Each structure stands twice: as C-alpha cells, then as structure tokens.
C-alpha positions as YAML, in Angstrom:
chain: A
units: angstrom
residues:
- id: 1
  name: MET
  ca: [74.04, 40.39, 85.34]
- id: 2
  name: ALA
  ca: [75.98, 38.36, 82.58]
- id: 3
  name: GLU
  ca: [73.46, 36.77, 80.17]
- id: 4
  name: GLU
  ca: [73.61, 33.00, 80.36]
- id: 5
  name: GLU
  ca: [75.37, 31.22, 77.94]
- id: 6
  name: ASP
  ca: [73.12, 28.94, 75.24]
- id: 7
  name: ALA
  ca: [74.66, 25.35, 75.20]
- id: 8
  name: PHE
  ca: [73.79, 24.72, 71.67]
- id: 9
  name: GLU
  ca: [75.43, 27.95, 70.08]
- id: 10
  name: ARG
  ca: [78.27, 27.07, 72.30]
- id: 11
  name: LEU
  ca: [78.51, 23.29, 70.57]
- id: 12
  name: LYS
  ca: [77.93, 24.97, 67.13]
- id: 13
  name: ASN
  ca: [80.98, 27.16, 67.33]
- id: 14
  name: PHE
  ca: [83.08, 24.52, 69.42]
- id: 15
  name: PRO
  ca: [86.11, 23.22, 67.06]
- id: 16
  name: PRO
  ca: [85.71, 19.47, 66.44]
- id: 17
  name: ARG
  ca: [87.81, 17.58, 68.31]
- id: 18
  name: GLY
  ca: [88.52, 13.95, 68.79]
- id: 19
  name: HIS
  ca: [86.86, 11.21, 66.48]
- id: 20
  name: HIS
  ca: [84.30, 14.14, 65.25]
- id: 21
  name: ALA
  ca: [87.53, 15.87, 64.05]
- id: 22
  name: LEU
  ca: [89.08, 12.70, 62.26]
- id: 23
  name: LEU
  ca: [85.73, 12.38, 60.16]
- id: 24
  name: GLY
  ca: [85.23, 16.02, 59.73]
- id: 25
  name: ILE
  ca: [81.70, 16.05, 61.01]
- id: 26
  name: TYR
  ca: [80.23, 19.77, 60.81]
- id: 27
  name: THR
  ca: [77.12, 21.40, 61.98]
- id: 28
  name: VAL
  ca: [74.69, 21.87, 58.93]
- id: 29
  name: ASP
  ca: [71.64, 23.43, 60.13]
- id: 30
  name: ASN
  ca: [69.52, 23.33, 63.25]
- id: 31
  name: GLY
  ca: [66.14, 24.07, 64.84]
- id: 32
  name: PRO
  ca: [64.46, 24.22, 68.56]
- id: 33
  name: ASP
  ca: [64.79, 20.43, 68.71]
- id: 34
  name: TRP
  ca: [66.89, 19.14, 65.87]
- id: 35
  name: ALA
  ca: [70.22, 19.49, 64.53]
- id: 36
  name: GLU
  ca: [71.65, 18.30, 60.60]
- id: 37
  name: LEU
  ca: [75.34, 17.50, 60.99]
- id: 38
  name: ALA
  ca: [77.50, 16.24, 57.92]
- id: 39
  name: CYS
  ca: [80.61, 14.23, 57.32]
- id: 40
  name: PRO
  ca: [82.49, 14.87, 54.27]
- id: 41
  name: PHE
  ca: [83.45, 11.54, 52.22]
- id: 42
  name: ALA
  ca: [86.77, 10.19, 52.74]
- id: 43
  name: PRO
  ca: [88.52, 7.00, 50.70]
- id: 44
  name: GLY
  ca: [89.23, 5.45, 54.04]
- id: 45
  name: PHE
  ca: [85.17, 4.97, 54.39]
- id: 46
  name: LEU
  ca: [85.12, 2.22, 52.00]
- id: 47
  name: MET
  ca: [84.95, -1.40, 53.04]
- id: 48
  name: ASP
  ca: [86.35, -2.52, 49.75]
- id: 49
  name: LEU
  ca: [87.68, -0.01, 46.55]
- id: 50
  name: GLU
  ca: [86.17, -2.09, 43.81]
- id: 51
  name: SER
  ca: [82.55, -2.20, 45.01]
- id: 52
  name: GLY
  ca: [82.53, 1.34, 46.38]
- id: 53
  name: LEU
  ca: [80.81, 0.01, 49.65]
- id: 54
  name: VAL
  ca: [80.76, 2.78, 52.63]
- id: 55
  name: SER
  ca: [81.69, 1.10, 55.80]
- id: 56
  name: SER
  ca: [78.92, 1.72, 58.39]
- id: 57
  name: GLY
  ca: [81.50, 3.34, 60.86]
- id: 58
  name: PRO
  ca: [81.17, 6.82, 59.60]
- id: 59
  name: VAL
  ca: [77.29, 6.31, 59.69]
- id: 60
  name: VAL
  ca: [77.16, 5.22, 63.07]
- id: 61
  name: SER
  ca: [79.67, 7.68, 64.58]
- id: 62
  name: LEU
  ca: [77.37, 10.58, 62.61]
- id: 63
  name: VAL
  ca: [74.17, 9.47, 63.64]
- id: 64
  name: ASP
  ca: [75.58, 9.50, 67.40]
- id: 65
  name: ALA
  ca: [76.74, 12.74, 66.85]
- id: 66
  name: ALA
  ca: [73.75, 14.20, 65.43]
- id: 67
  name: ALA
  ca: [71.57, 12.65, 67.84]
- id: 68
  name: GLY
  ca: [73.88, 14.23, 70.79]
- id: 69
  name: ALA
  ca: [73.47, 17.62, 69.12]
- id: 70
  name: ALA
  ca: [69.75, 17.45, 68.51]
- id: 71
  name: ILE
  ca: [69.45, 16.75, 72.55]
- id: 72
  name: ILE
  ca: [71.67, 19.78, 73.06]
- id: 73
  name: ALA
  ca: [69.14, 21.82, 70.52]
- id: 74
  name: ARG
  ca: [66.38, 20.79, 72.67]
- id: 75
  name: THR
  ca: [67.23, 20.92, 76.27]
- id: 76
  name: ARG
  ca: [69.82, 24.37, 75.83]
- id: 77
  name: GLN
  ca: [71.94, 22.45, 78.17]
- id: 78
  name: TRP
  ca: [75.76, 21.57, 78.19]
- id: 79
  name: ARG
  ca: [75.27, 17.91, 80.18]
- id: 80
  name: PRO
  ca: [77.22, 14.89, 80.35]
- id: 81
  name: MET
  ca: [75.43, 11.94, 78.40]
- id: 82
  name: ALA
  ca: [76.16, 8.63, 77.12]
- id: 83
  name: THR
  ca: [74.70, 6.71, 74.45]
- id: 84
  name: LEU
  ca: [72.20, 4.43, 75.81]
- id: 85
  name: ASP
  ca: [70.99, 2.43, 72.95]
- id: 86
  name: LEU
  ca: [71.55, 3.15, 69.17]
- id: 87
  name: HIS
  ca: [69.51, 1.15, 66.44]
- id: 88
  name: ILE
  ca: [70.30, 1.65, 62.61]
- id: 89
  name: ASP
  ca: [68.18, 0.50, 59.79]
- id: 90
  name: TYR
  ca: [70.11, 0.45, 56.87]
- id: 91
  name: LEU
  ca: [67.86, 0.96, 53.46]
- id: 92
  name: ARG
  ca: [70.39, 1.40, 51.06]
- id: 93
  name: PRO
  ca: [73.91, 1.49, 50.39]
- id: 94
  name: ALA
  ca: [75.68, 4.86, 50.83]
- id: 95
  name: ARG
  ca: [77.40, 6.12, 47.65]
- id: 96
  name: ALA
  ca: [81.13, 6.54, 47.49]
- id: 97
  name: GLY
  ca: [82.15, 10.00, 46.81]
- id: 98
  name: GLN
  ca: [78.99, 11.61, 48.68]
- id: 99
  name: ALA
  ca: [78.70, 13.51, 51.89]
- id: 100
  name: LEU
  ca: [76.89, 11.68, 54.74]
- id: 101
  name: HIS
  ca: [73.98, 13.95, 56.05]
- id: 102
  name: ALA
  ca: [72.13, 12.94, 59.45]
- id: 103
  name: ARG
  ca: [69.43, 14.84, 60.51]
- id: 104
  name: ALA
  ca: [68.42, 14.26, 64.35]
- id: 105
  name: HIS
  ca: [65.27, 15.06, 66.27]
- id: 106
  name: CYS
  ca: [65.04, 14.78, 70.09]
- id: 107
  name: HIS
  ca: [61.27, 13.76, 70.82]
- id: 108
  name: HIS
  ca: [61.37, 13.22, 74.45]
- id: 109
  name: VAL
  ca: [63.42, 14.17, 77.53]
- id: 110
  name: THR
  ca: [62.87, 12.74, 80.95]
- id: 111
  name: ARG
  ca: [64.74, 13.47, 83.95]
- id: 112
  name: LYS
  ca: [67.76, 10.92, 83.10]
- id: 113
  name: VAL
  ca: [67.11, 9.87, 79.35]
- id: 114
  name: ALA
  ca: [66.44, 11.64, 76.35]
- id: 115
  name: PHE
  ca: [65.19, 9.94, 72.84]
- id: 116
  name: THR
  ca: [65.91, 10.91, 69.33]
- id: 117
  name: ARG
  ca: [65.18, 9.58, 65.91]
- id: 118
  name: CYS
  ca: [67.09, 10.35, 62.74]
- id: 119
  name: SER
  ca: [67.21, 10.24, 59.04]
- id: 120
  name: VAL
  ca: [70.73, 9.74, 56.92]
- id: 121
  name: HIS
  ca: [71.26, 10.34, 53.31]
- id: 122
  name: ASP
  ca: [74.09, 10.98, 51.00]
- id: 123
  name: GLY
  ca: [72.76, 14.12, 49.12]
- id: 124
  name: ASP
  ca: [69.03, 13.38, 48.76]
- id: 125
  name: ALA
  ca: [67.18, 13.54, 51.76]
- id: 126
  name: ASP
  ca: [64.49, 11.98, 49.86]
- id: 127
  name: ARG
  ca: [66.40, 8.71, 49.19]
- id: 128
  name: PRO
  ca: [67.63, 8.28, 52.96]
- id: 129
  name: ILE
  ca: [70.38, 5.34, 53.47]
- id: 130
  name: ALA
  ca: [69.44, 4.82, 56.91]
- id: 131
  name: SER
  ca: [66.98, 5.31, 59.66]
- id: 132
  name: ALA
  ca: [67.99, 5.32, 63.13]
- id: 133
  name: THR
  ca: [66.82, 5.69, 66.98]
- id: 134
  name: ALA
  ca: [68.92, 6.46, 69.75]
- id: 135
  name: SER
  ca: [68.53, 7.01, 73.47]
- id: 136
  name: PHE
  ca: [70.85, 8.96, 75.70]
- id: 137
  name: PHE
  ca: [71.30, 8.87, 79.39]
- id: 138
  name: PHE
  ca: [72.45, 12.02, 81.25]
- id: 139
  name: MET
  ca: [75.16, 11.13, 83.73]
- id: 140
  name: GLU
  ca: [75.56, 12.72, 87.21]
- id: 141
  name: GLU
  ca: [78.38, 15.18, 87.46]
- id: 142
  name: SER
  ca: [81.27, 14.52, 90.07]
...
C-alpha cells in the first residue's frame, strides 16, 4: 500500500501561484503546529516613496498565508478553507528594504474552524511590526 502523502510537505514543495507568486511569498521554517513564511521587499510595497512607509497589503497577505500554512502544518490535511476573521494590530512601521516575516501558530482546531496567532517582523523577531489573530472556516468539498 502506498504511503499517504503529507499535506504540509506538499504545501512546502508547491510552487507559488497567483497572489503568493506575485508577492514572492516563500516558506522559511515550520514545526508541528506552526509555519514561518516570508515576503521579500519590493518597491511597489511603499505607500509613499519619500517616507518609506510600507503598505499594509503585503502584511495582510503574508499573515493570511502563514496562518493557512500553520493550519495545514497542524492538521496535516489539505482541506479547502476560507479566512473567517483576520485581525492585525500594527505595533510599528515596517522598514523599507526589509523582507517581511510572519510566524503563525495554529492553537486550536474544531470540526469546522481553525484558530491562529501570528507575529510579523522585518528582520528582528524581538521587534515585531504586527501581531495578528485569524480564524479559518473549513469548507465542504462538493
């Protein structure tokens, strides 16, 4: 009998597509219920070139991707899911020119919903730029 494929290993080796590919999101590290993803800096992330202020869009996308990856790391299942709720507290501005890192931890899973916490930094994990919580709804396959 063939060994069942590990869903998280599949995710790590899956080439980025769509929005993730456009942002350059990639896996940095992972554990049994967490995943760390990163996004390289791009000049298009800046809201204002003079101030160097990074837009919230790449941060939100990275948090969403890292939280989803953490759920797959914990459940080891490839299930369709949708973001139910995502809340981000911005603690300081991201520095222009620095890659963004998001480490998400899946702390609870029910039959229909998974819950995550995430910390975002721009190179120094001890100086986060944001803290987030997100929940995801598992969708029925049709």
